[in-house]
Coordinates of C-alpha atoms in Angstrom, one line a residue:
M188 CA 107.0 126.9 166.9
T189 CA 106.2 126.1 163.1
D190 CA 108.4 125.8 160.3
L191 CA 107.6 127.7 157.0
H192 CA 106.0 126.0 154.5
V193 CA 107.7 125.7 151.1
E194 CA 105.1 128.5 149.5
D195 CA 106.5 130.9 152.6
R196 CA 110.1 130.0 151.4
L197 CA 109.2 130.3 147.5
A198 CA 107.6 134.0 148.9
V199 CA 110.4 135.1 150.7
Q200 CA 112.7 134.3 147.8
E201 CA 110.8 136.1 145.5
A202 CA 110.8 139.0 147.8
I203 CA 114.5 138.8 147.8
A204 CA 114.4 139.2 143.9
R205 CA 111.8 141.8 143.7
Y206 CA 114.2 143.8 146.0
A207 CA 116.8 143.6 143.4
H208 CA 114.7 144.1 140.5
A209 CA 113.2 147.3 142.1
F210 CA 116.8 148.8 142.8
D211 CA 118.1 147.9 139.5
T212 CA 115.2 149.3 137.5
G213 CA 114.9 152.4 139.5
D214 CA 111.3 151.5 141.2
V215 CA 111.4 153.2 144.2
A216 CA 107.9 152.3 145.1
G217 CA 108.6 148.7 144.5
F218 CA 111.9 148.9 146.5
V219 CA 109.9 150.2 149.6
D220 CA 107.3 148.0 149.2
V221 CA 109.5 145.1 150.1
F222 CA 109.8 146.3 153.7
T223 CA 107.5 146.4 156.2
E224 CA 106.2 150.0 157.6
D225 CA 108.8 150.1 160.1
G226 CA 111.2 147.9 158.0
I227 CA 115.1 148.7 158.4
F228 CA 117.8 148.7 155.8
E229 CA 121.2 148.8 157.4
A230 CA 124.5 148.9 155.8
V231 CA 128.0 148.2 157.5
L232 CA 131.5 147.6 156.0
V233 CA 132.7 144.6 157.5
D234 CA 136.2 146.0 158.9
Q235 CA 134.6 149.2 159.8
P236 CA 131.7 148.5 161.9
D237 CA 131.5 151.9 163.1
Q238 CA 130.9 153.3 159.5
R239 CA 127.1 152.2 159.3
A240 CA 124.1 153.6 157.5
V241 CA 120.4 152.9 158.8
F242 CA 117.4 153.6 157.3
Q243 CA 114.3 153.0 159.0
G244 CA 110.3 153.3 158.1
H245 CA 108.9 154.0 154.4
A246 CA 110.0 157.4 154.5
E247 CA 113.4 157.0 155.1
L248 CA 113.9 154.1 152.7
R249 CA 112.1 156.1 150.0
R250 CA 114.6 159.0 150.8
F251 CA 117.3 156.5 150.5
A252 CA 116.2 155.0 147.2
E253 CA 115.4 158.3 145.3
A254 CA 118.9 159.4 146.5
T255 CA 120.8 156.3 145.2
M256 CA 118.8 155.1 142.3
R257 CA 119.6 157.3 139.0
E258 CA 118.3 156.8 135.7
D259 CA 121.9 157.6 134.4
V260 CA 123.8 154.7 136.4
H261 CA 122.9 151.3 135.4
V262 CA 123.5 148.4 138.2
L263 CA 122.6 144.9 138.6
H264 CA 122.2 143.1 142.1
H265 CA 123.6 139.2 141.4
L266 CA 122.2 137.2 144.2
A267 CA 123.5 133.7 145.2
G268 CA 123.5 131.2 148.0
V269 CA 120.2 132.3 149.3
M270 CA 119.7 130.1 152.7
F271 CA 117.5 130.0 155.8
D272 CA 119.0 130.3 159.1
S273 CA 115.7 130.2 160.7
T274 CA 112.5 128.5 159.4
A275 CA 110.4 129.6 162.3
V276 CA 107.4 130.9 160.8
E277 CA 107.1 133.6 163.9
A278 CA 110.8 135.2 162.6
P279 CA 112.1 133.5 159.8
T280 CA 115.8 134.8 158.6
S281 CA 117.6 134.6 155.6
R282 CA 121.0 135.3 154.0
A283 CA 122.2 135.5 150.7
T284 CA 125.7 136.4 148.9
V285 CA 125.3 139.7 146.4
L286 CA 127.4 141.0 144.2
V287 CA 126.9 144.4 142.8
T288 CA 127.9 145.5 139.2
K289 CA 127.8 149.0 137.4
Q290 CA 127.9 150.2 134.1
L291 CA 131.2 152.4 133.4
P292 CA 131.7 153.7 130.1
D293 CA 134.4 151.6 129.9
G294 CA 132.4 148.8 130.8
P295 CA 131.0 146.9 133.7
A296 CA 132.9 146.9 137.0
I297 CA 131.9 145.6 140.6
S298 CA 130.4 148.3 142.5
T299 CA 130.6 146.1 145.8
H300 CA 130.0 142.2 147.2
G301 CA 129.0 141.1 150.4
T302 CA 126.2 139.4 152.1
Y303 CA 122.3 140.0 153.1
L304 CA 121.2 139.0 156.5
D305 CA 117.4 139.2 156.6
R306 CA 114.8 139.1 159.1
W307 CA 111.3 138.6 157.8
R308 CA 107.6 139.3 159.0
R309 CA 104.2 137.9 157.2
T310 CA 102.0 141.0 156.9
S311 CA 98.7 141.1 155.1
G312 CA 100.4 142.0 151.9
G313 CA 102.9 138.9 152.4
W314 CA 106.4 138.4 153.4
R315 CA 108.4 141.7 153.7
L316 CA 111.6 142.7 155.3
A317 CA 111.6 143.6 158.8
H318 CA 115.4 144.1 158.9
R319 CA 117.8 143.8 156.1
R320 CA 121.7 144.1 157.3
Y321 CA 123.9 144.5 154.2
V322 CA 127.5 143.5 155.5
A323 CA 129.6 145.2 152.7
L324 CA 133.2 143.0 152.2
G325 CA 134.4 146.0 150.4
Y326 CA 133.7 148.6 147.3
G327 CA 135.4 148.0 143.9
A328 CA 136.4 150.1 140.7
A329 CA 132.6 151.4 140.3
H330 CA 133.4 153.9 142.7
R331 CA 136.4 155.2 141.0
S332 CA 136.4 157.2 137.7
R333 CA 138.2 154.4 135.6
R334 CA 139.4 151.1 136.0
A335 CA 142.8 149.9 137.1
P336 CA 145.0 149.1 134.2
R337 CA 145.1 145.0 133.4
H338 CA 148.6 143.4 134.0

Protein backbone atom coordinates (compact mmCIF):
# COMPACT_ATOMS: atom_id res chain seq x y z
CA MET A 1 0.00 0.00 0.00
CA THR A 2 1.36 3.42 -0.97
CA ASP A 3 0.75 6.66 0.89
CA LEU A 4 -0.47 9.85 -0.76
CA HIS A 5 2.22 12.19 -2.01
CA VAL A 6 2.17 15.80 -0.86
CA GLU A 7 0.74 16.84 -4.24
CA ASP A 8 -2.18 14.43 -3.76
CA ARG A 9 -2.89 15.75 -0.26
CA LEU A 10 -2.94 19.30 -1.60
CA ALA A 11 -5.26 18.27 -4.44
CA VAL A 12 -7.68 16.69 -1.95
CA GLN A 13 -7.59 19.81 0.22
CA GLU A 14 -8.27 21.93 -2.85
CA ALA A 15 -11.26 19.71 -3.72
CA ILE A 16 -12.60 20.25 -0.18
CA ALA A 17 -12.37 24.01 -0.79
CA ARG A 18 -13.92 23.71 -4.27
CA TYR A 19 -16.95 21.97 -2.76
CA ALA A 20 -17.50 24.87 -0.34
CA HIS A 21 -16.93 27.59 -2.93
CA ALA A 22 -19.19 25.91 -5.47
CA PHE A 23 -22.02 25.61 -2.96
CA ASP A 24 -21.54 29.14 -1.62
CA THR A 25 -21.57 30.70 -5.09
CA GLY A 26 -24.44 28.62 -6.49
CA ASP A 27 -22.20 26.78 -8.96
CA VAL A 28 -24.26 23.60 -9.41
CA ALA A 29 -21.95 22.11 -12.06
CA GLY A 30 -18.89 22.82 -9.92
CA PHE A 31 -20.55 21.22 -6.90
CA VAL A 32 -21.45 18.07 -8.81
CA ASP A 33 -17.97 17.89 -10.35
CA VAL A 34 -16.35 17.47 -6.92
CA PHE A 35 -17.97 14.01 -6.74
CA THR A 36 -17.27 10.82 -8.67
CA GLU A 37 -19.98 9.76 -11.14
CA ASP A 38 -21.42 7.42 -8.48
CA GLY A 39 -20.50 9.74 -5.58
CA ILE A 40 -22.60 9.95 -2.43
CA PHE A 41 -23.52 12.89 -0.21
CA GLU A 42 -25.07 11.74 3.05
CA ALA A 43 -26.28 14.01 5.83
CA VAL A 44 -27.19 12.82 9.31
CA LEU A 45 -28.02 14.55 12.61
CA VAL A 46 -25.73 13.16 15.32
CA ASP A 47 -28.53 12.61 17.86
CA GLN A 48 -30.99 11.30 15.25
CA PRO A 49 -29.09 8.84 13.02
CA ASP A 50 -32.36 7.61 11.49
CA GLN A 51 -32.97 11.15 10.22
CA ARG A 52 -30.67 11.05 7.23
CA ALA A 53 -30.65 12.09 3.63
CA VAL A 54 -28.64 10.37 0.90
CA PHE A 55 -27.99 11.60 -2.64
CA GLN A 56 -26.08 9.28 -4.96
CA GLY A 57 -24.79 9.89 -8.47
CA HIS A 58 -24.49 13.09 -10.47
CA ALA A 59 -28.22 13.31 -11.30
CA GLU A 60 -29.33 13.18 -7.63
CA LEU A 61 -26.49 15.46 -6.54
CA ARG A 62 -27.53 17.98 -9.21
CA ARG A 63 -31.18 17.88 -8.04
CA PHE A 64 -30.04 18.37 -4.43
CA ALA A 65 -27.84 21.33 -5.40
CA GLU A 66 -30.54 22.95 -7.53
CA ALA A 67 -33.06 22.60 -4.68
CA THR A 68 -30.78 23.99 -1.96
CA MET A 69 -28.69 26.66 -3.72
CA ARG A 70 -30.75 29.82 -4.01
CA GLU A 71 -29.60 33.20 -5.28
CA ASP A 72 -31.55 35.02 -2.56
CA VAL A 73 -29.91 33.06 0.29
CA HIS A 74 -26.26 33.75 0.98
CA VAL A 75 -24.37 30.98 2.78
CA LEU A 76 -20.70 30.50 3.61
CA HIS A 77 -19.01 27.23 4.50
CA HIS A 78 -16.19 27.80 7.00
CA LEU A 79 -13.81 24.81 7.05
CA ALA A 80 -11.15 24.02 9.61
CA GLY A 81 -9.20 21.12 11.00
CA VAL A 82 -8.76 19.25 7.72
CA MET A 83 -6.89 16.03 8.44
CA PHE A 84 -6.33 12.64 6.82
CA ASP A 85 -7.47 9.52 8.66
CA SER A 86 -5.97 7.32 5.96
CA THR A 87 -3.35 8.31 3.44
CA ALA A 88 -3.50 5.04 1.50
CA VAL A 89 -3.50 6.09 -2.16
CA GLU A 90 -6.04 3.35 -2.97
CA ALA A 91 -8.66 4.72 -0.54
CA PRO A 92 -7.72 7.91 1.29
CA THR A 93 -10.10 9.33 3.87
CA SER A 94 -10.24 12.75 5.46
CA ARG A 95 -12.30 14.76 7.88
CA ALA A 96 -12.95 18.46 8.35
CA THR A 97 -14.90 20.60 10.77
CA VAL A 98 -17.53 22.77 9.08
CA LEU A 99 -19.54 25.75 10.23
CA VAL A 100 -22.14 27.10 7.82
CA THR A 101 -23.41 30.64 8.21
CA LYS A 102 -26.37 32.22 6.47
CA GLN A 103 -27.13 35.89 5.96
CA LEU A 104 -30.45 36.82 7.56
CA PRO A 105 -32.16 40.24 7.29
CA ASP A 106 -30.83 41.20 10.73
CA GLY A 107 -27.32 39.80 10.24
CA PRO A 108 -25.40 36.55 9.86
CA ALA A 109 -26.31 33.45 11.86
CA ILE A 110 -25.06 29.92 12.21
CA SER A 111 -27.05 27.59 10.00
CA THR A 112 -25.39 24.29 10.93
CA HIS A 113 -22.13 22.86 12.22
CA GLY A 114 -20.53 19.45 12.24
CA THR A 115 -17.96 17.22 10.59
CA TYR A 116 -17.38 16.07 7.02
CA LEU A 117 -16.14 12.48 6.81
CA ASP A 118 -14.82 11.94 3.29
CA ARG A 119 -13.70 9.01 1.19
CA TRP A 120 -11.75 9.92 -1.96
CA ARG A 121 -11.08 8.32 -5.33
CA ARG A 122 -8.53 9.30 -7.96
CA THR A 123 -10.18 9.73 -11.37
CA SER A 124 -8.91 10.85 -14.75
CA GLY A 125 -10.08 14.35 -13.73
CA GLY A 126 -8.25 14.30 -10.40
CA TRP A 127 -9.33 13.51 -6.84
CA ARG A 128 -13.10 13.31 -6.36
CA LEU A 129 -15.40 12.57 -3.44
CA ALA A 130 -16.61 8.98 -3.52
CA HIS A 131 -18.58 9.50 -0.30
CA ARG A 132 -19.10 12.55 1.90
CA ARG A 133 -20.89 11.92 5.18
CA TYR A 134 -21.92 15.12 6.94
CA VAL A 135 -22.50 14.52 10.65
CA ALA A 136 -24.45 17.57 11.76
CA LEU A 137 -24.25 18.48 15.42
CA GLY A 138 -27.29 20.70 15.02
CA TYR A 139 -29.00 23.47 13.16
CA GLY A 140 -29.02 27.05 14.37
CA ALA A 141 -30.76 30.38 14.15
CA ALA A 142 -30.65 30.52 10.37
CA HIS A 143 -33.47 28.00 10.30
CA ARG A 144 -35.70 30.28 12.38
CA SER A 145 -37.36 33.45 11.14
CA ARG A 146 -35.39 35.58 13.60
CA ARG A 147 -32.64 35.24 16.14
CA ALA A 148 -33.30 34.92 19.84
CA PRO A 149 -32.74 38.13 21.82
CA ARG A 150 -29.36 38.56 23.50
CA HIS A 151 -29.20 38.70 27.28
